Amino acid sequence: MIKQNRVFVLNIVSIALIVYGVAMLPSLCMALRYHEHGIADSMILISGMSILLGLFSHRILNNNITNVNFRVCYITTITIWISVIAMSIIPYLAAGQGYSFVDCLYTATASWTTCGTSAIPISSLPVGLLLWKCTCNWMGGIGIILLVISFLPEWQSVGQKLVSTEIRGPGFLMSNFTFRKAYRRIIFVYFGITILQYIALRLAGMTRLYALLTSLSNTSTSGVEHLSGGIITNYPLAIRAILSFFAFLSSVNISIFLLLLGRKLINVYHNTELRFYLVTLACASVLMTVILLVSGQGTSFGTVLMQTVSFSSTAGFIVSDCGQWPTACITILILLMFMGSCAISSGGGIKMSRVSLGFLSIRSNIYRHVHPSGFRPIIYNREELKAGVIARVNVYILLFMSLFFIGALLLTVDGTSVADAISLSQAMLTNTGASIYHLSSHVSIGDLSSFSKYVLSFLMLCGRLEIYPVLLLFTRGFWDRQNS
C-alpha cells in the first residue's frame, strides 16, 4: 500500500511537470519576441526538461488507482505546490540579473499563492519573466491540482478528494453537476472571465501586453503590481471600473456560475454566502463614504466601492488615496481583508462562508443562553448544518488568527516594528499582498531580512492552501505509516 501511494503521488507530480512546462511556452515566446535571449534560453531548457521528465515519469508510473485516503491527497497537494514553487525559482536565478535566492523564492511563492507582491523590483523584470510571474498568478488562482486532474480523466474517482485539499474555503455550495462535468465548467468559467477582462481592457485603451498581464493577474485576485506598483489612482475611470468588476467576479464562489449555467436561479437567489458578501460590501462602502464625508474628504461612493471590492477580494490594488483616509476607514478595510472573498474562488482570507457561519453560530449560542431548553438550528443555503461542520469552521477561524499572531511575532524577531509585523503577517496570510505598502506598513519587502522573507513565504503558502495541508506536515500522526 505504501509503495502504491508513492507511485500515486509521483504520477500526479509528473503530470504537474507537464502542465508546468507547457504553461511556460507563452513566456518563452514573449522573451523571444522582446529579444531576451538569455531568458529564452533558460526557459527552453526548463520547459523542455519539465515536459520530457513528466512524460517519461508518467509513462513509467501510470497506474489505475481508484481510491486513496485524504492523508495521501494532502501529501500530493503539498508536494506539487512545493515542487512548482521550487522550479519557479530557477527562471529568476537563471535570468542573470543578480537576484538573490531568497528574493527569487519569495517572488515565486507570492506568484503561485496569488499574493501579488515581489521582493524583486517589478521594473527590473524582463518581459518574459513578467509574463511568467503573471502566468503563475493565474494558475495559482484556479489551482494546479485542478489543472492536473483535467489531464487525468481516468482518475475522476480520486479527483474530487485531491481538489478538495487545494480549494479555498469549504465547499458548502454544490451544483447538480457530476464532478467531472463541474471541474470542466469551472475551467471554462475561469478562462471566460480572463478573456472577457482582456477584451474589456483592450477596448478601454490598454496595450495588448499589459491587458494580457493584467487579465492573468486580476482574474486570480493577485492585484496589478505591474501597473505602477498596484497604484491605479491616475488610470482612467473605465480601467479602474473594469479591474474592480472582474476582481469582484473572481471573488465570488465559482459554484454560483455553475448554478447560473445550470439555470438554477432560485439557488443563486437563496445562497447565504453570496447574500452576506453583497450586504457586507454595500454596508462597508456606505459606512466609509459617510465617514469620509463627515471628515471633509468627500470621496465619491463609486471610488469607495471600488476600493472596498479591491481589498475584500484580496486583489489589493489602490484606486484612491486610502492611506490618508480616517483611521476608522482603514480599520474597516483591514477587517474586510481578514474576512476575504467567497469560498471556492481565487480570493484569499478567512472566507465569507466561514465568517457568516461564525455569526450564525454566535446568534445560536446567544439564543441558547436566553432559552436554555430551546434549540435553534443553523440554516445555511436552506439546509440545517450539523454541529461538526460548525465546529470545523470555528476551529479554522481560531487557527487562522493564531497563525496570524504567530507570524507577526516571528517577524518582530529581526527588529520589524509591531505595526509593520502585524500588517505584513495579515497581508501574506490573507494573500492580499500589495496593500501593505499603502495602509499601515512602511517597509519594503526587499529591505527585510532573509529570515523574515522565509516567514512571509510560509504564511503565503498557508493562506493559499487553507493552512491544513501545510501544518499537517509538522504533526507526528500524519507521518504514521499505520495511517497509509
Short mmCIF file of C-alpha atoms in Angstrom, two decimals:
data_model
loop_
_atom_site.label_atom_id
_atom_site.label_comp_id
_atom_site.label_asym_id
_atom_site.label_seq_id
_atom_site.Cartn_x
_atom_site.Cartn_y
_atom_site.Cartn_z
CA MET A 1 0.00 0.00 0.00
CA ILE A 2 2.83 2.41 0.87
CA LYS A 3 4.53 1.76 -2.46
CA GLN A 4 1.24 2.21 -4.29
CA ASN A 5 0.67 5.56 -2.56
CA ARG A 6 4.15 6.75 -3.50
CA VAL A 7 3.50 5.82 -7.12
CA PHE A 8 0.24 7.76 -6.97
CA VAL A 9 1.95 10.89 -5.62
CA LEU A 10 4.79 10.73 -8.13
CA ASN A 11 2.40 10.14 -11.00
CA ILE A 12 0.39 13.25 -10.15
CA VAL A 13 3.62 15.23 -9.79
CA SER A 14 4.71 14.03 -13.24
CA ILE A 15 1.53 15.46 -14.78
CA ALA A 16 2.12 18.70 -12.88
CA LEU A 17 5.57 18.89 -14.50
CA ILE A 18 3.99 18.59 -17.94
CA VAL A 19 1.46 21.34 -17.14
CA TYR A 20 4.28 23.49 -15.75
CA GLY A 21 6.41 23.06 -18.87
CA VAL A 22 3.56 23.77 -21.29
CA ALA A 23 2.48 26.84 -19.29
CA MET A 24 5.97 28.32 -19.69
CA LEU A 25 5.82 28.29 -23.50
CA PRO A 26 3.94 31.63 -23.89
CA SER A 27 6.52 33.32 -21.65
CA LEU A 28 9.27 31.74 -23.75
CA CYS A 29 7.70 33.15 -26.90
CA MET A 30 7.38 36.57 -25.27
CA ALA A 31 11.07 36.50 -24.29
CA LEU A 32 11.99 35.72 -27.91
CA ARG A 33 9.66 38.47 -29.11
CA TYR A 34 11.50 41.04 -26.99
CA HIS A 35 14.95 39.62 -27.81
CA GLU A 36 15.60 38.47 -24.24
CA HIS A 37 17.77 35.59 -25.43
CA GLY A 38 19.25 34.74 -22.04
CA ILE A 39 15.77 34.41 -20.53
CA ALA A 40 14.58 32.44 -23.57
CA ASP A 41 17.48 30.00 -23.39
CA SER A 42 16.82 29.21 -19.72
CA MET A 43 13.09 28.82 -20.36
CA ILE A 44 13.69 26.47 -23.28
CA LEU A 45 15.82 24.27 -21.04
CA ILE A 46 13.43 24.38 -18.07
CA SER A 47 10.27 23.88 -20.13
CA GLY A 48 11.76 21.08 -22.23
CA MET A 49 13.14 19.19 -19.24
CA SER A 50 9.83 19.54 -17.35
CA ILE A 51 7.78 18.19 -20.24
CA LEU A 52 10.16 15.33 -21.07
CA LEU A 53 10.65 14.31 -17.44
CA GLY A 54 6.90 14.49 -16.83
CA LEU A 55 6.06 12.38 -19.88
CA PHE A 56 8.74 9.80 -19.08
CA SER A 57 7.70 9.54 -15.41
CA HIS A 58 4.00 9.32 -16.21
CA ARG A 59 4.59 6.54 -18.71
CA ILE A 60 6.56 4.50 -16.15
CA LEU A 61 4.42 5.27 -13.09
CA ASN A 62 0.99 5.24 -14.69
CA ASN A 63 -1.47 3.04 -12.83
CA ASN A 64 -5.19 2.70 -12.25
CA ILE A 65 -5.52 3.69 -8.60
CA THR A 66 -9.19 4.39 -7.92
CA ASN A 67 -9.14 5.18 -4.22
CA VAL A 68 -6.73 6.93 -1.85
CA ASN A 69 -7.24 8.39 1.61
CA PHE A 70 -7.12 12.09 2.45
CA ARG A 71 -3.66 11.74 4.01
CA VAL A 72 -2.21 10.78 0.63
CA CYS A 73 -4.17 13.57 -1.06
CA TYR A 74 -2.72 16.13 1.34
CA ILE A 75 0.79 14.80 0.73
CA THR A 76 0.17 15.01 -3.02
CA THR A 77 -1.08 18.57 -2.82
CA ILE A 78 1.77 19.94 -0.73
CA THR A 79 4.35 18.01 -2.80
CA ILE A 80 3.06 19.50 -6.03
CA TRP A 81 2.91 23.03 -4.66
CA ILE A 82 6.39 22.89 -3.18
CA SER A 83 7.67 21.39 -6.45
CA VAL A 84 6.21 24.08 -8.74
CA ILE A 85 7.35 26.87 -6.41
CA ALA A 86 10.87 25.39 -6.25
CA MET A 87 11.01 25.05 -10.03
CA SER A 88 9.72 28.60 -10.49
CA ILE A 89 12.77 29.89 -8.65
CA ILE A 90 15.02 28.67 -11.46
CA PRO A 91 13.89 31.12 -14.21
CA TYR A 92 14.65 34.08 -11.93
CA LEU A 93 18.05 32.72 -10.91
CA ALA A 94 18.92 31.82 -14.49
CA ALA A 95 17.99 35.28 -15.75
CA GLY A 96 21.44 36.58 -14.95
CA GLN A 97 20.05 39.68 -13.27
CA GLY A 98 21.78 39.09 -9.94
CA TYR A 99 18.63 38.22 -7.99
CA SER A 100 19.32 36.51 -4.65
CA PHE A 101 17.93 33.08 -3.88
CA VAL A 102 15.65 34.26 -1.08
CA ASP A 103 14.22 37.05 -3.27
CA CYS A 104 13.54 34.52 -6.03
CA LEU A 105 11.91 32.16 -3.53
CA TYR A 106 9.71 34.90 -2.13
CA THR A 107 8.69 36.12 -5.60
CA ALA A 108 7.92 32.58 -6.83
CA THR A 109 5.84 31.85 -3.72
CA ALA A 110 3.99 35.16 -3.99
CA SER A 111 3.21 34.39 -7.64
CA TRP A 112 1.73 30.95 -7.06
CA THR A 113 -0.16 31.92 -3.90
CA THR A 114 -1.70 34.95 -5.68
CA CYS A 115 -0.24 37.30 -3.08
CA GLY A 116 0.87 39.62 -5.86
CA THR A 117 3.95 41.09 -4.18
CA SER A 118 7.57 40.73 -5.22
CA ALA A 119 10.91 41.01 -3.49
CA ILE A 120 12.38 41.72 -6.92
CA PRO A 121 11.51 45.19 -8.26
CA ILE A 122 8.88 44.71 -10.95
CA SER A 123 10.55 47.39 -13.08
CA SER A 124 13.69 45.24 -13.30
CA LEU A 125 11.90 42.11 -14.53
CA PRO A 126 12.35 41.31 -18.25
CA VAL A 127 9.09 40.95 -20.15
CA GLY A 128 9.42 37.16 -20.37
CA LEU A 129 9.77 36.83 -16.61
CA LEU A 130 6.97 39.32 -16.02
CA LEU A 131 4.59 37.23 -18.13
CA TRP A 132 5.78 34.09 -16.33
CA LYS A 133 5.03 35.71 -12.97
CA CYS A 134 1.50 36.60 -14.12
CA THR A 135 1.03 33.10 -15.56
CA CYS A 136 1.92 31.61 -12.17
CA ASN A 137 -0.60 34.03 -10.62
CA TRP A 138 -3.27 32.72 -12.96
CA MET A 139 -2.51 29.03 -12.37
CA GLY A 140 -2.28 29.57 -8.62
CA GLY A 141 -5.70 31.21 -8.64
CA ILE A 142 -7.52 28.27 -10.20
CA GLY A 143 -5.25 25.66 -8.60
CA ILE A 144 -2.57 23.48 -10.10
CA ILE A 145 -4.37 20.32 -8.91
CA LEU A 146 -7.49 21.22 -10.86
CA LEU A 147 -5.42 21.75 -13.99
CA VAL A 148 -3.61 18.44 -13.44
CA ILE A 149 -6.83 16.47 -12.94
CA SER A 150 -8.12 17.75 -16.28
CA PHE A 151 -5.39 15.61 -17.91
CA LEU A 152 -6.38 12.51 -15.93
CA PRO A 153 -9.95 11.65 -16.94
CA GLU A 154 -9.49 8.05 -15.78
CA TRP A 155 -8.92 9.20 -12.18
CA GLN A 156 -12.12 11.08 -11.55
CA SER A 157 -12.90 8.91 -8.52
CA VAL A 158 -9.94 10.41 -6.66
CA GLY A 159 -10.02 13.79 -8.35
CA GLN A 160 -12.64 15.27 -6.05
CA LYS A 161 -10.60 14.35 -2.97
CA LEU A 162 -7.48 15.91 -4.44
CA VAL A 163 -9.18 19.15 -5.46
CA SER A 164 -10.84 19.48 -2.05
CA THR A 165 -7.39 19.67 -0.41
CA GLU A 166 -6.49 22.66 -2.59
CA ILE A 167 -9.65 24.76 -2.94
CA ARG A 168 -10.04 27.95 -0.99
CA GLY A 169 -12.80 27.65 1.55
CA PRO A 170 -15.37 24.98 2.42
CA GLY A 171 -17.48 23.77 -0.48
CA PHE A 172 -20.90 24.31 1.04
CA LEU A 173 -22.48 25.34 -2.24
CA MET A 174 -22.61 22.42 -4.63
CA SER A 175 -24.06 22.31 -8.13
CA ASN A 176 -26.04 19.41 -9.51
CA PHE A 177 -23.28 18.53 -12.00
CA THR A 178 -21.08 15.49 -11.69
CA PHE A 179 -17.56 16.29 -10.53
CA ARG A 180 -16.09 15.64 -13.97
CA LYS A 181 -18.59 17.99 -15.60
CA ALA A 182 -18.24 20.56 -12.81
CA TYR A 183 -14.46 20.93 -12.99
CA ARG A 184 -14.60 21.33 -16.76
CA ARG A 185 -17.12 24.12 -16.36
CA ILE A 186 -15.00 25.70 -13.63
CA ILE A 187 -12.07 25.88 -16.04
CA PHE A 188 -14.41 27.21 -18.73
CA VAL A 189 -15.67 29.98 -16.40
CA TYR A 190 -12.13 30.87 -15.29
CA PHE A 191 -10.94 31.12 -18.90
CA GLY A 192 -14.06 33.09 -19.79
CA ILE A 193 -13.53 35.69 -17.07
CA THR A 194 -9.90 36.09 -18.16
CA ILE A 195 -10.74 36.51 -21.85
CA LEU A 196 -13.62 38.91 -21.22
CA GLN A 197 -11.40 41.03 -18.98
CA TYR A 198 -8.71 41.14 -21.67
CA ILE A 199 -11.24 42.30 -24.27
CA ALA A 200 -12.66 44.95 -21.92
CA LEU A 201 -9.20 46.31 -21.10
CA ARG A 202 -8.27 46.48 -24.77
CA LEU A 203 -11.47 48.40 -25.52
CA ALA A 204 -10.60 50.75 -22.65
CA GLY A 205 -7.29 51.58 -24.36
CA MET A 206 -4.78 49.31 -22.62
CA THR A 207 -1.98 47.84 -24.74
CA ARG A 208 -2.02 44.15 -25.70
CA LEU A 209 0.85 43.25 -23.41
CA TYR A 210 -0.48 44.97 -20.32
CA ALA A 211 -4.04 43.83 -20.99
CA LEU A 212 -2.72 40.26 -21.01
CA LEU A 213 -0.64 40.69 -17.86
CA THR A 214 -3.49 42.43 -16.06
CA SER A 215 -6.11 39.86 -17.06
CA LEU A 216 -3.98 36.98 -15.82
CA SER A 217 -3.19 38.68 -12.52
CA ASN A 218 -6.54 40.25 -11.72
CA THR A 219 -8.57 37.14 -12.53
CA SER A 220 -6.53 35.35 -9.86
CA THR A 221 -7.01 38.35 -7.49
CA SER A 222 -3.23 38.77 -7.40
CA GLY A 223 -3.51 42.50 -7.87
CA VAL A 224 -1.84 44.54 -10.60
CA GLU A 225 1.58 45.34 -9.22
CA HIS A 226 2.95 45.65 -12.76
CA LEU A 227 0.71 48.72 -13.16
CA SER A 228 2.57 51.43 -11.24
CA GLY A 229 3.10 49.14 -8.27
CA GLY A 230 -0.62 48.45 -7.97
CA ILE A 231 -1.50 52.14 -7.54
CA ILE A 232 -4.02 52.89 -10.30
CA THR A 233 -5.41 56.17 -8.93
CA ASN A 234 -4.36 58.04 -12.09
CA TYR A 235 -5.68 55.45 -14.53
CA PRO A 236 -8.89 56.22 -16.47
CA LEU A 237 -12.14 55.52 -14.67
CA ALA A 238 -13.05 52.85 -17.24
CA ILE A 239 -9.94 50.79 -16.43
CA ARG A 240 -10.42 51.15 -12.67
CA ALA A 241 -14.05 50.10 -13.00
CA ILE A 242 -13.15 47.10 -15.19
CA LEU A 243 -10.50 45.90 -12.74
CA SER A 244 -12.88 46.27 -9.80
CA PHE A 245 -15.73 44.50 -11.59
CA PHE A 246 -13.63 41.50 -12.61
CA ALA A 247 -11.95 41.34 -9.20
CA PHE A 248 -15.46 41.04 -7.78
CA LEU A 249 -16.41 38.28 -10.24
CA SER A 250 -13.23 36.38 -9.37
CA SER A 251 -14.00 36.66 -5.66
CA VAL A 252 -17.47 35.13 -5.98
CA ASN A 253 -17.94 31.43 -5.28
CA ILE A 254 -17.43 29.79 -8.66
CA SER A 255 -20.31 27.42 -7.91
CA ILE A 256 -22.58 30.44 -8.41
CA PHE A 257 -21.55 30.49 -12.07
CA LEU A 258 -22.15 26.74 -12.32
CA LEU A 259 -25.66 27.25 -10.96
CA LEU A 260 -26.25 30.05 -13.45
CA LEU A 261 -25.08 27.80 -16.28
CA GLY A 262 -27.48 25.16 -14.98
CA ARG A 263 -30.28 27.77 -14.77
CA LYS A 264 -30.66 27.23 -11.04
CA LEU A 265 -31.54 30.87 -10.39
CA ILE A 266 -33.55 30.12 -7.26
CA ASN A 267 -30.48 28.52 -5.65
CA VAL A 268 -28.42 31.59 -6.51
CA TYR A 269 -31.05 33.89 -5.00
CA HIS A 270 -31.17 31.95 -1.74
CA ASN A 271 -27.41 31.47 -1.43
CA THR A 272 -26.41 32.55 2.08
CA GLU A 273 -22.78 33.34 1.33
CA LEU A 274 -23.49 35.47 -1.73
CA ARG A 275 -26.12 37.48 0.15
CA PHE A 276 -23.77 38.00 3.07
CA TYR A 277 -20.95 39.06 0.73
CA LEU A 278 -23.06 41.60 -1.14
CA VAL A 279 -24.51 43.05 2.07
CA THR A 280 -21.03 43.30 3.59
CA LEU A 281 -19.65 45.14 0.55
CA ALA A 282 -22.62 47.52 0.45
CA CYS A 283 -22.64 48.30 4.17
CA ALA A 284 -18.86 48.78 4.33
CA SER A 285 -18.92 51.12 1.31
CA VAL A 286 -21.81 53.20 2.63
CA LEU A 287 -20.28 53.46 6.11
CA MET A 288 -16.88 54.53 4.77
CA THR A 289 -18.49 57.06 2.42
CA VAL A 290 -20.33 58.63 5.36
CA ILE A 291 -17.14 58.73 7.46
CA LEU A 292 -15.24 60.38 4.60
CA LEU A 293 -17.99 62.97 4.13
CA VAL A 294 -18.04 63.79 7.84
CA SER A 295 -14.24 64.09 7.89
CA GLY A 296 -14.35 66.52 4.97
CA GLN A 297 -12.58 64.34 2.39
CA GLY A 298 -15.68 63.76 0.31
CA THR A 299 -14.55 60.72 -1.71
CA SER A 300 -17.28 59.51 -4.06
CA PHE A 301 -19.26 56.37 -3.27
CA GLY A 302 -18.11 54.77 -6.53
CA THR A 303 -14.45 55.17 -5.61
CA VAL A 304 -15.08 53.81 -2.12
CA LEU A 305 -16.95 50.84 -3.55
CA MET A 306 -14.11 50.02 -5.94
CA GLN A 307 -11.60 50.21 -3.10
CA THR A 308 -13.85 48.04 -0.94
CA VAL A 309 -14.06 45.39 -3.66
CA SER A 310 -10.29 45.52 -4.17
CA PHE A 311 -9.49 44.72 -0.55
CA SER A 312 -12.35 42.34 0.14
CA SER A 313 -11.47 40.28 -2.95
CA THR A 314 -7.83 40.39 -1.70
CA ALA A 315 -6.71 41.79 -5.07
CA GLY A 316 -5.21 44.71 -3.14
CA PHE A 317 -4.82 47.34 -5.88
CA ILE A 318 -5.22 51.00 -4.92
CA VAL A 319 -7.89 53.11 -6.65
CA SER A 320 -7.84 56.02 -4.17
CA ASP A 321 -5.63 57.67 -1.60
CA CYS A 322 -6.91 55.23 1.02
CA GLY A 323 -3.71 55.51 3.06
CA GLN A 324 -4.81 59.01 4.02
CA TRP A 325 -8.35 58.03 4.92
CA PRO A 326 -9.54 58.31 8.53
CA THR A 327 -8.43 55.51 10.86
CA ALA A 328 -11.99 54.16 11.02
CA CYS A 329 -12.00 53.59 7.25
CA ILE A 330 -8.59 51.89 7.32
CA THR A 331 -9.84 49.63 10.13
CA ILE A 332 -12.84 48.61 8.02
CA LEU A 333 -10.56 47.79 5.07
CA ILE A 334 -8.33 45.67 7.32
CA LEU A 335 -11.36 43.77 8.61
CA LEU A 336 -12.52 43.18 5.04
CA MET A 337 -9.13 41.68 4.18
CA PHE A 338 -9.43 39.29 7.11
CA MET A 339 -12.94 38.27 6.02
CA GLY A 340 -11.78 37.89 2.44
CA SER A 341 -13.72 36.66 -0.56
CA CYS A 342 -16.18 33.81 -1.06
CA ALA A 343 -15.27 30.15 -0.76
CA ILE A 344 -14.15 28.30 -3.90
CA SER A 345 -12.88 31.47 -5.53
CA SER A 346 -9.44 32.79 -6.40
CA GLY A 347 -9.55 35.25 -3.47
CA GLY A 348 -8.00 34.72 -0.05
CA GLY A 349 -8.85 35.49 3.56
CA ILE A 350 -10.91 33.53 6.07
CA LYS A 351 -13.78 33.38 3.55
CA MET A 352 -17.25 34.87 3.73
CA SER A 353 -18.85 31.45 4.19
CA ARG A 354 -16.92 30.86 7.41
CA VAL A 355 -17.49 34.39 8.68
CA SER A 356 -21.24 34.17 8.05
CA LEU A 357 -21.35 30.79 9.79
CA GLY A 358 -19.38 32.28 12.67
CA PHE A 359 -22.04 34.96 13.14
CA LEU A 360 -24.82 32.38 12.85
CA SER A 361 -23.04 30.28 15.48
CA ILE A 362 -22.81 33.29 17.82
CA ARG A 363 -26.52 34.01 17.37
CA SER A 364 -27.39 30.38 18.05
CA ASN A 365 -25.32 30.31 21.24
CA ILE A 366 -26.84 33.57 22.49
CA TYR A 367 -30.28 32.07 21.92
CA ARG A 368 -29.33 29.01 23.97
CA HIS A 369 -28.19 31.23 26.84
CA VAL A 370 -31.51 33.07 26.80
CA HIS A 371 -33.53 29.88 26.27
CA PRO A 372 -31.53 27.02 27.88
CA SER A 373 -34.12 24.42 26.94
CA GLY A 374 -34.66 25.78 23.45
CA PHE A 375 -32.96 24.85 20.19
CA ARG A 376 -32.37 26.99 17.12
CA PRO A 377 -30.74 25.15 14.20
CA ILE A 378 -28.24 26.91 11.96
CA ILE A 379 -29.68 27.15 8.45
CA TYR A 380 -27.28 27.66 5.56
CA ASN A 381 -28.49 27.63 1.95
CA ARG A 382 -31.88 26.47 3.25
CA GLU A 383 -30.34 23.39 4.86
CA GLU A 384 -29.67 22.63 8.51
CA LEU A 385 -25.95 22.22 9.20
CA LYS A 386 -24.57 19.59 11.53
CA ALA A 387 -22.70 20.54 14.67
CA GLY A 388 -19.50 19.03 13.28
CA VAL A 389 -19.50 21.44 10.34
CA ILE A 390 -19.89 24.44 12.65
CA ALA A 391 -17.11 23.15 14.90
CA ARG A 392 -14.70 22.79 11.95
CA VAL A 393 -15.46 26.33 10.80
CA ASN A 394 -14.87 27.79 14.26
CA VAL A 395 -11.63 25.82 14.66
CA TYR A 396 -10.37 27.07 11.31
CA ILE A 397 -11.07 30.71 12.23
CA LEU A 398 -9.20 30.20 15.52
CA LEU A 399 -6.32 28.51 13.71
CA PHE A 400 -6.17 31.30 11.11
CA MET A 401 -5.99 34.04 13.74
CA SER A 402 -3.45 32.08 15.80
CA LEU A 403 -1.17 31.69 12.78
CA PHE A 404 -1.58 35.40 12.06
CA PHE A 405 -0.33 36.35 15.52
CA ILE A 406 2.49 33.78 15.44
CA GLY A 407 3.61 35.12 12.07
CA ALA A 408 3.63 38.68 13.40
CA LEU A 409 5.62 37.52 16.44
CA LEU A 410 8.24 35.81 14.27
CA LEU A 411 8.62 38.91 12.12
CA THR A 412 9.49 41.03 15.17
CA VAL A 413 12.50 38.76 15.88
CA ASP A 414 14.57 40.62 13.27
CA GLY A 415 13.57 44.04 14.54
CA THR A 416 10.46 44.72 12.46
CA SER A 417 8.14 47.07 14.32
CA VAL A 418 4.97 45.64 15.82
CA ALA A 419 2.74 47.63 13.46
CA ASP A 420 4.66 46.55 10.39
CA ALA A 421 4.85 42.94 11.56
CA ILE A 422 1.07 42.79 12.07
CA SER A 423 0.43 44.38 8.69
CA LEU A 424 2.85 42.08 6.88
CA SER A 425 1.52 38.95 8.57
CA GLN A 426 -2.05 39.80 7.67
CA ALA A 427 -1.22 40.76 4.08
CA MET A 428 0.59 37.47 3.45
CA LEU A 429 -1.78 35.12 5.26
CA THR A 430 -4.82 36.65 3.52
CA ASN A 431 -2.87 36.70 0.21
CA THR A 432 -3.73 40.38 -0.27
CA GLY A 433 -0.11 41.42 -0.54
CA ALA A 434 0.20 44.79 -2.20
CA SER A 435 -1.99 46.59 0.33
CA ILE A 436 0.78 46.56 2.93
CA TYR A 437 2.52 49.44 1.21
CA HIS A 438 -0.45 51.77 1.37
CA LEU A 439 -2.25 51.24 4.68
CA SER A 440 -0.23 50.73 7.83
CA SER A 441 3.12 49.30 6.78
CA HIS A 442 6.12 51.46 5.90
CA VAL A 443 8.58 48.74 4.93
CA SER A 444 9.71 47.38 1.60
CA ILE A 445 9.88 43.63 1.07
CA GLY A 446 13.31 43.98 -0.45
CA ASP A 447 14.64 45.57 2.73
CA LEU A 448 13.53 42.72 5.00
CA SER A 449 15.95 40.10 6.31
CA SER A 450 16.16 36.64 4.77
CA PHE A 451 14.53 35.15 7.85
CA SER A 452 11.53 37.47 7.51
CA LYS A 453 11.16 36.58 3.83
CA TYR A 454 11.11 32.87 4.70
CA VAL A 455 8.42 33.54 7.32
CA LEU A 456 6.36 35.54 4.83
CA SER A 457 6.70 32.79 2.21
CA PHE A 458 5.46 30.24 4.74
CA LEU A 459 2.47 32.44 5.61
CA MET A 460 1.59 32.90 1.94
CA LEU A 461 1.62 29.15 1.33
CA CYS A 462 -0.51 28.53 4.43
CA GLY A 463 -3.00 31.15 3.32
CA ARG A 464 -3.31 29.75 -0.19
CA LEU A 465 -3.64 26.09 0.84
CA GLU A 466 -6.04 26.78 3.71
CA ILE A 467 -3.41 26.04 6.38
CA TYR A 468 -4.11 22.33 6.94
CA PRO A 469 -2.02 20.78 4.11
CA VAL A 470 0.99 22.75 5.35
CA LEU A 471 0.59 22.35 9.10
CA LEU A 472 -0.20 18.64 8.87
CA LEU A 473 3.37 18.11 7.70
CA PHE A 474 4.54 19.05 11.19
CA THR A 475 2.37 16.54 13.06
CA ARG A 476 3.71 13.12 14.09
CA GLY A 477 0.43 11.29 13.47
CA PHE A 478 0.34 12.49 9.88
CA TRP A 479 3.51 10.55 9.10
CA ASP A 480 2.47 7.41 10.96
CA ARG A 481 2.66 4.56 8.43
CA GLN A 482 -0.34 2.92 10.05
CA ASN A 483 -2.41 5.71 8.50
CA SER A 484 -1.28 4.81 4.97
#
